[in-house]
Coordinates of C-alpha atoms and ligand atoms in Angstrom, one line a residue:
Chain A
M41 CA 65.1 173.4 206.0
R42 CA 65.6 175.0 202.6
I43 CA 68.7 174.7 200.5
V44 CA 69.2 176.8 197.4
V45 CA 71.7 175.5 194.8
C46 CA 72.9 178.1 192.2
L47 CA 73.8 176.5 188.9
K48 CA 75.4 178.0 185.8
E49 CA 74.8 177.0 182.3
V50 CA 78.1 176.6 180.4
I51 CA 79.0 175.6 176.9
D52 CA 80.8 172.3 176.4
L53 CA 84.4 173.6 176.3
A54 CA 85.9 170.3 175.1
Q55 CA 84.2 171.2 171.8
V56 CA 85.7 174.6 171.4
R57 CA 87.3 175.0 167.9
F58 CA 89.6 177.7 166.6
K59 CA 89.6 179.8 163.5
T60 CA 92.4 179.2 161.0
D61 CA 94.7 181.4 163.0
G62 CA 94.6 178.7 165.6
R63 CA 94.0 181.2 168.3
T64 CA 90.5 182.8 167.9
P65 CA 87.9 180.6 169.6
V66 CA 84.6 179.8 167.8
L67 CA 81.8 179.3 170.3
D68 CA 78.7 179.5 168.1
G69 CA 76.4 176.5 168.2
L70 CA 78.2 174.7 171.0
P71 CA 75.9 172.5 173.2
V72 CA 75.3 173.8 176.8
R73 CA 75.0 171.9 180.0
L74 CA 75.1 172.6 183.8
G75 CA 78.5 173.2 185.3
A76 CA 80.5 170.4 186.9
F77 CA 81.0 171.8 190.4
E78 CA 77.4 173.0 190.6
K79 CA 76.4 169.4 190.2
N80 CA 78.6 168.5 193.2
A81 CA 76.7 171.2 195.1
L82 CA 73.3 169.8 194.0
E83 CA 74.3 166.3 194.7
E84 CA 75.3 167.3 198.3
A85 CA 72.0 169.1 198.8
I86 CA 70.1 166.0 197.7
R87 CA 72.1 163.8 200.0
I88 CA 71.2 166.1 202.9
K89 CA 67.6 165.9 201.9
E90 CA 67.8 162.2 201.9
R91 CA 69.4 162.2 205.4
L92 CA 67.3 164.8 207.1
T93 CA 63.5 165.2 207.0
E94 CA 61.8 168.3 205.6
V95 CA 64.4 169.6 203.4
E96 CA 63.5 171.5 200.3
V97 CA 66.1 171.7 197.5
I98 CA 65.7 174.6 195.1
A99 CA 67.7 174.9 191.9
L100 CA 68.4 178.6 191.0
S101 CA 69.9 179.8 187.8
A102 CA 70.1 183.1 185.9
G103 CA 70.7 183.2 182.2
S104 CA 69.2 182.6 178.8
G105 CA 66.0 180.9 177.7
R106 CA 67.9 177.7 177.1
L107 CA 67.9 177.2 180.8
K108 CA 64.4 175.9 180.7
E109 CA 65.7 172.8 179.0
S110 CA 69.1 172.4 180.8
I111 CA 67.6 172.9 184.3
K112 CA 65.6 169.6 183.8
E113 CA 68.8 167.7 184.6
A114 CA 68.9 169.4 188.1
L115 CA 65.3 168.5 188.6
A116 CA 65.9 164.9 187.5
M117 CA 68.8 164.6 189.9
G118 CA 66.4 165.5 192.7
A119 CA 65.9 169.2 193.1
D120 CA 62.3 169.8 194.3
R121 CA 61.7 172.8 192.1
A122 CA 63.6 175.4 190.1
V123 CA 63.6 179.2 189.9
L124 CA 65.0 180.7 186.7
V125 CA 65.8 184.3 186.1
L126 CA 65.7 184.8 182.4
D127 CA 66.6 188.0 180.7
P128 CA 68.5 188.9 177.6
L129 CA 70.6 191.2 179.8
L130 CA 71.9 188.2 181.7
E131 CA 73.4 186.7 178.6
I132 CA 75.9 189.6 178.6
A133 CA 76.1 190.2 182.3
D134 CA 79.4 190.2 184.2
S135 CA 79.9 188.3 187.5
A136 CA 78.8 191.3 189.5
G137 CA 75.6 191.5 187.5
V138 CA 74.9 187.8 187.9
A139 CA 75.7 187.9 191.6
R140 CA 73.3 190.8 192.0
T141 CA 70.6 188.8 190.2
L142 CA 71.2 185.7 192.3
A143 CA 71.2 187.7 195.5
A144 CA 67.9 189.4 194.7
A145 CA 66.4 186.0 193.7
L146 CA 67.6 184.5 197.0
E147 CA 66.0 187.3 198.9
R148 CA 62.8 186.8 197.0
I149 CA 62.8 183.0 197.5
G150 CA 63.2 183.8 201.2
S151 CA 63.8 181.9 204.4
W152 CA 66.5 179.6 203.1
D153 CA 69.2 178.2 205.3
V154 CA 72.1 177.4 203.0
C155 CA 73.0 178.6 199.5
L156 CA 75.4 176.3 197.7
L157 CA 77.4 177.1 194.6
G158 CA 80.4 175.6 192.8
E159 CA 83.9 176.9 193.7
G160 CA 84.2 178.1 190.1
S161 CA 82.5 177.7 186.8
D162 CA 83.7 175.3 184.1
D163 CA 84.3 178.1 181.7
E164 CA 85.7 181.1 183.5
Y165 CA 86.6 179.5 186.8
T166 CA 87.0 182.9 188.4
G167 CA 85.0 181.9 191.6
Q168 CA 83.7 185.4 192.0
T169 CA 80.0 184.6 192.3
P170 CA 79.9 182.9 195.7
S171 CA 81.9 185.7 197.4
R172 CA 79.9 188.5 195.7
V173 CA 76.5 186.9 196.5
A174 CA 77.6 186.5 200.2
A175 CA 78.8 190.2 200.3
L176 CA 75.6 191.5 198.8
L177 CA 73.6 189.6 201.3
G178 CA 75.9 190.5 204.2
L179 CA 76.4 186.8 205.0
P180 CA 79.5 184.8 205.9
Q181 CA 80.9 182.5 203.2
I182 CA 82.6 179.2 203.5
T183 CA 84.5 178.6 200.2
N184 CA 86.4 175.6 198.7
V185 CA 84.4 173.1 200.8
R186 CA 85.2 169.5 200.3
E187 CA 83.3 168.0 203.2
L188 CA 79.9 169.4 204.3
D189 CA 77.8 168.7 207.3
I190 CA 74.5 170.4 207.8
A191 CA 72.7 169.5 211.0
G192 CA 68.9 169.5 211.4
D193 CA 69.1 172.7 213.4
G194 CA 70.8 174.5 210.5
R195 CA 74.3 174.5 211.9
V196 CA 76.7 174.2 209.0
R197 CA 80.2 172.8 209.2
G198 CA 82.4 172.9 206.1
T199 CA 85.9 171.6 205.6
R200 CA 87.8 173.8 203.3
G201 CA 90.7 172.5 201.2
L202 CA 93.5 175.1 201.5
E203 CA 96.9 174.7 200.0
A204 CA 98.6 173.1 203.0
E205 CA 95.8 172.4 205.4
L206 CA 92.2 171.5 205.8
E207 CA 90.2 174.1 207.7
V208 CA 86.9 173.3 209.4
V209 CA 84.6 176.3 209.5
A210 CA 81.3 176.3 211.5
C211 CA 78.5 178.7 211.0
D212 CA 74.8 179.1 211.8
S213 CA 72.6 179.5 208.9
P214 CA 72.0 181.4 206.7
V215 CA 75.4 181.0 205.0
V216 CA 76.8 180.9 201.5
V217 CA 79.0 177.8 200.7
S218 CA 81.0 177.0 197.6
V219 CA 82.1 173.4 197.0
T220 CA 84.8 171.5 195.1
S221 CA 84.6 168.3 193.2
E222 CA 86.1 166.2 196.1
L223 CA 82.8 166.5 197.9
N224 CA 81.0 163.7 196.1
T225 CA 80.3 162.1 192.7
P226 CA 77.1 163.5 191.3
R227 CA 74.4 160.9 190.5
L228 CA 73.3 160.1 187.0
P229 CA 69.5 160.4 187.2
P230 CA 67.6 157.3 186.0
L231 CA 65.4 157.6 183.0
T232 CA 62.2 157.6 185.1
A233 CA 63.5 160.6 187.0
I234 CA 64.3 162.4 183.7
L235 CA 60.7 161.8 182.5
K236 CA 59.2 163.0 185.8
A237 CA 61.5 166.1 185.9
G238 CA 59.3 167.8 183.3
R239 CA 56.4 167.8 185.8
K240 CA 58.3 169.5 188.6
P241 CA 57.5 173.2 189.2
V242 CA 59.7 175.8 187.4
E243 CA 59.1 179.4 188.2
V244 CA 60.4 182.0 185.8
W245 CA 61.3 185.5 186.8
T246 CA 62.6 188.4 184.9
L247 CA 65.1 191.0 186.1
A248 CA 62.2 193.5 186.4
D249 CA 60.4 191.1 188.8
L250 CA 63.5 191.5 191.0
G251 CA 63.6 195.2 190.6
L252 CA 66.8 195.0 188.6
G253 CA 67.6 196.3 185.1
P254 CA 70.2 197.8 182.8
G255 CA 71.5 200.1 185.6
T256 CA 72.1 197.3 188.1
V257 CA 73.0 194.4 185.9
G258 CA 75.5 195.9 183.7
P259 CA 76.9 194.5 180.5
R260 CA 79.9 192.1 180.5
E261 CA 82.6 194.8 180.2
A262 CA 81.1 197.4 182.6
Q263 CA 83.8 196.6 185.2
V264 CA 86.5 194.7 183.4
E265 CA 87.3 195.4 179.7
V266 CA 88.6 192.5 177.7
L267 CA 91.4 193.5 175.3
S268 CA 91.8 190.1 173.7
N269 CA 90.8 186.6 174.5
L270 CA 92.9 184.2 172.4
A271 CA 94.6 180.8 172.7
P272 CA 98.3 181.3 173.7
A273 CA 100.5 181.4 170.6
G274 CA 101.9 177.9 170.2
S275 CA 105.6 177.9 170.7
R276 CA 106.3 174.2 171.1
K277 CA 108.5 172.3 168.7
N278 CA 105.9 169.5 168.1
Q279 CA 108.5 167.2 167.0
I280 CA 107.3 163.6 166.8
L281 CA 110.3 161.3 166.9
D282 CA 110.6 158.4 164.5
G283 CA 112.7 155.3 163.9
D284 CA 112.8 152.3 166.2
L285 CA 112.2 153.0 169.9
E286 CA 115.9 152.8 170.9
A287 CA 116.8 155.4 168.2
Q288 CA 113.9 157.6 169.4
I289 CA 115.1 157.6 172.9
E290 CA 118.7 158.3 171.9
E291 CA 117.6 161.3 169.9
L292 CA 115.3 162.5 172.7
L293 CA 118.2 162.4 175.2
R294 CA 120.5 164.2 172.9
S295 CA 117.9 166.9 172.4
L296 CA 117.2 167.2 176.1
E297 CA 120.9 167.4 176.8
R298 CA 121.4 170.1 174.2
E299 CA 118.6 172.1 175.7
G300 CA 120.3 171.7 179.1
V301 CA 117.2 170.3 180.8
I302 CA 118.8 167.1 181.9
S303 CA 122.1 166.9 183.7
Chain B
M250 CA 96.2 206.9 190.6
S251 CA 96.6 207.4 194.3
G252 CA 98.1 204.2 195.6
V253 CA 98.4 200.5 195.9
L254 CA 97.5 198.2 198.8
V255 CA 99.1 194.8 198.9
Y256 CA 97.8 191.9 201.0
S257 CA 98.3 188.2 201.1
D258 CA 97.8 185.4 203.6
R259 CA 101.1 184.1 202.3
D260 CA 103.9 186.5 203.3
D261 CA 106.2 185.7 200.4
L262 CA 103.5 186.6 197.9
A263 CA 102.9 189.9 199.8
H264 CA 106.6 190.6 199.5
D265 CA 106.7 189.9 195.8
L266 CA 103.6 192.0 195.1
S267 CA 105.0 194.9 197.3
A268 CA 108.2 194.9 195.4
W269 CA 106.3 194.9 192.1
A270 CA 104.1 197.8 193.2
A271 CA 107.1 199.7 194.5
A272 CA 108.8 199.3 191.1
Q273 CA 105.7 200.8 189.4
R274 CA 105.4 203.6 191.9
E275 CA 105.7 206.4 189.3
V276 CA 102.5 205.3 187.7
L277 CA 100.6 203.6 190.4
G278 CA 101.4 205.8 193.4
E279 CA 102.6 204.9 196.8
P280 CA 102.7 201.2 197.7
T281 CA 101.2 200.3 201.1
A282 CA 100.7 196.9 202.6
A283 CA 98.5 195.2 205.2
V284 CA 99.6 192.4 207.4
L285 CA 96.7 190.7 209.3
G286 CA 96.3 187.8 211.6
A287 CA 98.6 185.9 214.0
R288 CA 102.0 187.4 214.7
A289 CA 101.1 190.3 212.5
A290 CA 103.6 192.7 214.1
E291 CA 106.6 190.4 213.5
R292 CA 105.5 189.5 210.0
A293 CA 105.0 193.2 209.2
E294 CA 108.6 193.9 210.3
A295 CA 109.8 191.4 207.7
C296 CA 107.6 193.1 205.1
R297 CA 109.5 196.4 205.6
A298 CA 112.3 195.3 203.3
Y299 CA 110.1 195.1 200.2
G300 CA 109.2 198.7 199.3
A301 CA 105.9 199.5 201.0
V302 CA 105.9 203.0 202.5
R303 CA 103.3 202.1 205.1
I304 CA 102.4 198.8 206.5
H305 CA 99.1 198.4 208.4
V306 CA 99.2 195.8 211.1
C307 CA 96.1 194.2 212.6
D308 CA 96.2 191.2 214.9
A309 CA 92.8 191.7 216.4
P310 CA 91.3 188.3 217.5
A311 CA 88.5 188.8 214.9
V312 CA 91.1 188.4 212.0
T313 CA 93.3 185.6 213.4
D314 CA 91.3 183.0 211.5
L315 CA 91.6 185.1 208.3
L316 CA 87.9 184.5 207.4
D317 CA 87.0 186.3 204.2
D318 CA 84.3 188.6 205.6
A319 CA 86.4 189.8 208.5
V320 CA 89.5 190.4 206.4
A321 CA 87.5 192.1 203.6
G322 CA 86.1 194.5 206.2
V323 CA 89.5 195.6 207.4
L324 CA 90.9 196.0 203.8
A325 CA 87.8 197.9 202.7
E326 CA 88.3 200.4 205.5
L327 CA 92.0 200.8 204.6
V328 CA 91.1 201.3 200.9
T329 CA 88.8 204.1 201.8
R330 CA 91.0 205.7 204.3
E331 CA 94.2 205.6 202.2
Q332 CA 92.3 206.4 199.0
I333 CA 93.7 203.3 197.4
S334 CA 92.9 202.7 193.7
V335 CA 94.6 199.3 193.3
V336 CA 94.5 196.3 195.6
L337 CA 96.8 193.5 194.8
I338 CA 96.1 190.2 196.6
G339 CA 98.0 187.0 196.6
A340 CA 95.8 184.5 194.8
T341 CA 96.0 181.7 197.2
R342 CA 92.8 179.8 197.9
R343 CA 91.9 182.3 200.5
G344 CA 93.0 185.2 198.3
R345 CA 90.9 184.0 195.4
S346 CA 87.8 184.0 197.6
L347 CA 88.6 187.2 199.5
A348 CA 89.2 189.4 196.4
P349 CA 85.7 189.2 194.9
R350 CA 84.2 189.8 198.4
L351 CA 86.3 192.9 198.8
A352 CA 85.4 193.9 195.3
Q353 CA 81.7 193.6 195.9
M354 CA 82.0 195.7 199.1
L355 CA 83.7 198.4 197.2
E356 CA 81.6 198.1 194.0
A357 CA 84.8 197.3 192.2
G358 CA 85.8 195.2 189.3
C359 CA 87.9 192.2 190.1
V360 CA 90.3 189.8 188.4
S361 CA 90.5 186.8 190.8
E362 CA 93.5 184.9 189.4
A363 CA 95.8 186.9 187.2
V364 CA 98.6 184.8 185.7
E365 CA 100.0 187.8 183.8
L366 CA 100.4 191.3 185.3
G367 CA 101.9 194.3 183.5
L368 CA 101.6 198.0 182.9
E369 CA 100.6 199.2 179.5
G370 CA 100.8 203.0 179.6
R371 CA 99.1 203.9 182.8
R372 CA 96.8 200.8 182.8
I373 CA 97.4 197.6 184.7
V374 CA 96.7 194.8 182.2
T375 CA 96.2 191.3 183.5
G376 CA 95.9 187.9 181.8
R377 CA 93.8 185.1 183.1
Y378 CA 92.7 181.7 181.8
S379 CA 89.3 181.8 180.2
L380 CA 87.0 179.4 178.3
G381 CA 88.1 176.4 180.4
G382 CA 91.7 177.2 179.9
N383 CA 91.5 177.3 176.1
T384 CA 92.4 181.0 176.0
I385 CA 94.0 183.8 178.0
S386 CA 91.8 186.8 178.5
R387 CA 93.8 190.0 178.6
E388 CA 91.9 192.7 180.4
W389 CA 92.0 195.8 182.5
V390 CA 89.7 196.7 185.4
R391 CA 88.0 200.0 184.6
T392 CA 86.3 200.8 187.9
P393 CA 87.8 203.5 190.1
I394 CA 89.0 200.9 192.5
Q395 CA 90.7 197.8 191.0
I396 CA 90.9 194.5 192.8
I397 CA 93.5 192.1 191.4
A398 CA 94.4 188.7 192.8
V399 CA 97.7 187.6 191.4
A400 CA 98.7 183.9 191.1
P401 CA 101.9 182.8 192.8
G402 CA 104.9 183.0 190.5
T403 CA 103.3 185.7 188.2
V404 CA 105.7 188.5 189.3
E405 CA 109.3 188.1 190.0
R406 CA 110.4 186.7 193.3
A407 CA 111.3 189.8 195.4
V408 CA 114.7 190.3 197.0
P409 CA 114.8 192.2 200.2
G410 CA 116.0 195.8 199.9
A411 CA 116.6 198.6 202.3
V412 CA 114.4 198.4 205.4
G413 CA 111.9 201.2 205.4
G414 CA 108.2 201.7 205.7
D415 CA 106.3 202.8 208.8
L416 CA 104.4 200.2 210.8
I417 CA 100.9 201.5 211.6
T418 CA 98.6 199.7 214.0
F419 CA 95.1 199.4 212.5
E420 CA 92.8 201.3 214.8
G421 CA 89.6 200.9 212.8
Q422 CA 86.6 198.8 213.5
V423 CA 87.1 195.0 213.1
N424 CA 83.9 193.1 212.7
A425 CA 84.2 189.4 213.5
S426 CA 82.7 186.9 211.2
R427 CA 79.6 184.9 212.3
A428 CA 81.6 181.9 211.1
A429 CA 84.4 180.4 213.1
V430 CA 87.3 178.0 212.4
I431 CA 86.9 175.1 214.8
E432 CA 89.6 172.8 213.6
R433 CA 92.7 172.8 211.3
R434 CA 94.3 169.6 210.0
D435 CA 97.4 169.1 207.9
K436 CA 96.6 167.8 204.5
P437 CA 97.8 164.2 204.1
G438 CA 100.6 163.6 201.7
L439 CA 102.0 167.1 201.6
E440 CA 105.6 166.2 201.0
T441 CA 106.3 167.7 197.6
N442 CA 106.2 171.1 196.0
I443 CA 105.3 170.4 192.4
A444 CA 105.1 174.1 191.6
D445 CA 108.8 174.5 192.3
S446 CA 110.1 171.3 190.9
E447 CA 112.7 171.4 188.1
R448 CA 111.9 168.1 186.6
L449 CA 108.5 166.4 186.5
V450 CA 107.1 163.2 185.3
C451 CA 103.4 163.7 184.9
V452 CA 101.3 160.6 184.5
G453 CA 97.6 160.2 183.4
R454 CA 95.1 157.5 182.9
G455 CA 97.4 155.6 180.5
L456 CA 98.6 154.1 183.8
A457 CA 96.6 150.9 184.1
S458 CA 96.9 150.3 187.8
E459 CA 98.2 151.7 191.0
E460 CA 100.7 148.8 191.2
D461 CA 102.4 150.2 188.1
L462 CA 103.3 153.5 189.8
P463 CA 106.9 152.4 190.4
L464 CA 107.3 152.6 186.6
V465 CA 106.9 156.4 186.6
Q466 CA 108.5 156.8 190.1
D467 CA 111.7 155.2 188.7
L468 CA 111.8 157.5 185.8
A469 CA 111.3 160.5 188.1
E470 CA 114.1 159.3 190.2
A471 CA 116.4 158.7 187.2
L472 CA 115.7 162.3 186.1
G473 CA 116.1 163.7 189.7
G474 CA 112.5 164.9 189.7
E475 CA 109.0 164.4 191.1
V476 CA 105.9 162.5 190.0
A477 CA 102.9 164.6 189.1
C478 CA 99.5 163.5 187.7
T479 CA 96.2 164.4 186.0
R480 CA 93.1 164.9 187.9
P481 CA 91.5 161.4 187.5
L482 CA 94.6 159.8 189.2
S483 CA 94.2 161.9 192.3
Y484 CA 90.6 162.9 192.7
E485 CA 88.9 159.8 191.2
Y486 CA 91.3 157.0 191.9
G487 CA 93.2 158.4 194.8
W488 CA 96.5 156.9 193.6
L489 CA 98.4 160.1 194.2
P490 CA 97.8 162.9 196.5
E491 CA 96.1 166.0 195.2
E492 CA 99.2 168.1 195.7
R493 CA 100.6 166.3 192.7
M494 CA 97.7 167.1 190.5
I495 CA 98.4 169.6 187.7
G496 CA 95.9 171.8 186.0
I497 CA 93.4 174.6 186.2
S498 CA 92.0 173.2 189.5
G499 CA 95.4 171.9 190.7
Q500 CA 99.0 173.0 190.6
K501 CA 100.6 175.2 187.9
C502 CA 104.2 174.2 187.3
S503 CA 107.2 175.6 185.5
P504 CA 109.9 172.9 185.5
K505 CA 112.8 172.8 183.0
L506 CA 111.5 169.5 181.9
L507 CA 108.1 167.8 182.0
V508 CA 107.6 164.3 180.7
S509 CA 103.9 163.7 180.2
I510 CA 103.0 160.0 180.1
G511 CA 99.6 158.5 179.2
V512 CA 98.0 162.0 179.4
S513 CA 95.4 163.0 176.7
G514 CA 96.1 166.7 177.1
Q515 CA 92.7 168.3 177.8
V516 CA 93.0 172.0 178.3
Q517 CA 92.0 171.9 182.0
H518 CA 95.1 169.9 182.5
T519 CA 97.5 171.6 180.0
V520 CA 97.0 175.1 181.4
G521 CA 99.0 173.9 184.3
I522 CA 102.0 172.9 182.2
Q523 CA 102.3 176.1 180.0
G524 CA 105.2 177.3 182.1
A525 CA 107.4 174.2 181.4
K526 CA 110.5 174.9 179.4
T527 CA 110.6 171.6 177.5
I528 CA 107.7 169.1 177.3
V529 CA 108.1 165.5 176.2
A530 CA 104.9 163.5 175.6
I531 CA 104.5 159.7 175.5
N532 CA 101.1 158.4 174.3
T533 CA 99.8 155.5 172.3
E534 CA 97.4 157.7 170.3
K535 CA 99.1 159.7 167.5
G536 CA 96.2 162.1 167.5
A537 CA 96.3 162.8 171.3
P538 CA 96.1 166.6 171.9
I539 CA 99.0 166.4 174.2
F540 CA 101.4 166.2 171.2
K541 CA 100.3 169.7 170.2
Q542 CA 101.5 170.9 173.5
A543 CA 104.8 169.0 173.4
D544 CA 108.3 169.7 172.1
Y545 CA 109.1 166.1 171.6
G546 CA 106.7 163.2 171.2
I547 CA 107.0 159.5 171.3
V548 CA 104.0 157.6 170.0
G549 CA 104.1 154.4 171.9
D550 CA 103.0 152.3 174.8
M551 CA 104.3 153.8 178.1
Y552 CA 104.9 150.3 179.4
E553 CA 107.5 149.8 176.7
V554 CA 108.9 153.3 176.4
V555 CA 109.2 154.3 180.0
P556 CA 111.4 151.4 181.3
L557 CA 113.7 151.9 178.3
L558 CA 114.0 155.6 178.9
T559 CA 114.7 155.0 182.6
A560 CA 117.3 152.5 181.9
R561 CA 119.1 154.8 179.3
L562 CA 119.0 157.7 181.7
R563 CA 120.5 155.5 184.5
G564 CA 123.1 154.3 182.0
R565 CA 124.2 157.8 181.1
R566 CA 125.1 158.2 184.8
G567 CA 127.3 155.1 184.7
G568 CA 124.6 153.1 186.5
G569 CA 124.9 155.2 189.6
A570 CA 122.1 156.7 191.6
A571 CA 120.4 159.7 190.0
M572 CA 121.7 163.1 190.9
K573 CA 119.0 165.0 192.9
A574 CA 117.5 167.9 191.2
S575 CA 118.2 171.2 192.9
Q576 CA 116.2 171.7 196.0
P577 CA 113.0 173.7 195.7
Q578 CA 113.4 177.2 197.0
E579 CA 112.9 177.8 200.7
Ligands
LIG248 C1 86.0 172.2 185.6 C2 87.0 171.2 185.3 C3 88.3 171.3 185.9 C4 89.3 170.3 185.6 N1 90.5 170.5 186.1 C5 91.5 169.6 185.8 C6 92.8 169.8 186.3 O1 93.1 170.7 187.0 N2 93.7 168.9 186.0 C7 93.5 167.8 185.2 O2 94.4 167.0 184.9 N3 92.2 167.6 184.7 C8 91.2 168.5 185.0 N4 90.0 168.3 184.5 C9 89.7 167.0 183.8 C10 90.2 167.0 182.3 O3 89.2 167.6 181.5 C11 90.5 165.6 181.8 O4 89.4 164.8 182.0 C12 91.7 165.0 182.5 O5 92.8 165.8 182.5 C13 92.1 163.7 181.7 O6 93.1 163.0 182.4 P1 94.0 162.0 181.6 O7 94.7 162.7 180.5 O8 94.9 161.3 182.6 O9 93.0 160.9 181.1 P2 92.4 160.6 179.6 O10 91.8 161.8 179.0 O11 91.6 159.4 179.8 O12 93.7 160.2 178.8 C14 94.5 159.1 178.9 C15 95.5 159.0 177.8 O13 96.4 158.0 177.9 C16 96.7 157.4 176.7 N5 97.1 156.0 176.9 C17 96.3 154.9 177.3 N6 97.1 153.9 177.5 C18 98.4 154.2 177.2 C19 99.6 153.5 177.3 N7 99.7 152.2 177.6 N8 100.7 154.2 177.0 C20 100.7 155.5 176.7 N9 99.5 156.2 176.6 C21 98.4 155.6 176.9 C22 95.4 157.5 175.9 O14 95.7 157.5 174.5 C23 94.9 158.9 176.4 O15 95.3 159.9 175.5 C24 89.0 169.2 184.8 C25 87.7 169.1 184.2 C26 86.7 170.1 184.5 C27 85.4 169.9 183.9

């Protein structure tokens, strides 16, 4: 069985700073890492490999040259090999462009059974890629999966977490699955694995290798134009109370009463 | 523009979006709706009071399970047949995953979870959280067909109007998914509706142990509200059910009052509390980011502050039981 896990490289968003206006984000020079939900997906693939025999786990990512470094974490966690699609166009591609790239790479990898992705990326969390990849390949999708069972014969059973209920969906492979963080806790690879990761095979493809280019992997705003992307204007009072605790609580209750938020 | 198609697996969202589209009819064209799945005819009947001029009904067995590929197939055909230029979808979990599938089938641009929706001139402008919730990206979809999934609570709650709108049975091809739903289970612990609560006490990892939960439950009771939490308390520790978890991957709330206790205030959490009218934060660390998101802050140990606050609130009521907050809608 062959499982392909799609991973996205994201900037560390806890480190985002703002210009002096307090609203314009500054992203230059921030460290990058693999997305959180994608690691849940990878962890699950590795567990399946540990449970069943003859499972190959491939880490697939499309993006910038920095991926050569960040993908090592996936290899250290236990992916057998990696396929990277690297192209300057991908640094400015929108989710449709990325999906097209991943779908083409999945076709080129060939004969896989399950494609796993995160339910959304740490940065944009739009969750478009799994659905778009599945649509491009004409495959069913099982999204928001929090429990996953893949049998040796390739039958996939995913439990989706919906708002009010859990829904168990079964499907024969091939199928596209997106996962949530309830699925598992990703392992921290031991140092020995990190050292060995550098020796695992990494194949690098370009968009041209996949028959794609500027016409098919459009720039970021080809489909959706961004008018502004700013932190919301702060409108909170930010009043830190002082005095002894009793006095602070008195003042707090007076303020809340005045605002009509307590009865 | 030639028209809007509204769809949601949650009927109330479909009603809200229909009413919104009907109000923008001058600019966006005729509003139509699609009702799919179990009891579709009956549900479509209820939809007639919200402004759609045509309501397409499909209860074919292939869509009863509402699997994304089957539903997207029906909607794509309606879009083509009705020459739709805007599809509004309720951004439930299903809706969020359906919208991009439909978009890809139609080669369309998509916003998968708009938290702001408005018209600027003749353009629909949406806002969505970006950069991990640090920012709001305001954008418009420039492809000939626009797919927009709209988060619950983004547009006004619709009130039923005059009953109109023709019901049309969907006669097109319905392709079943290769996948199948084999079981449905209720989620455990679904007894609250954080999104609709008027007063919330939201607790984070400042809570040292599960045994201490009564501390915050008592405060919630004294306020006539509900207990909510950050992600570690539900996903990692399992102390509270995930329905009470607030943030980008949990609930978005808009209470009158939110008291945030022992919460650091990472953006992935605070995007879920933007809608609160008044926010009070209690945290031992003066520099905790939550204070930047708060109206009132008390720098202190929750184990000292919270019991005192609870006692004072109870005292105000003459020691009696707390008045219950108004019931959540519906
Ligand atoms: C993709 C992604 C999605 C995420 N989605 C969500 C989400 O939807 N919701 C969410 O909540 N998180 C989410 N997170 C996690 C988020 O980044 C934070 O890790 C989390 O919100 C922190 O929870 P916390 O504030 O309870 O804990 P901490 O960050 O550990 O903060 C605990 C706070 O308690 C204070 N404290 C300690 N003791 C006391 C005391 N005795 N009295 C008072 N204060 C005390 C400390 O000073 C500290 O500020 C997400 C993360 C990622 C990567």
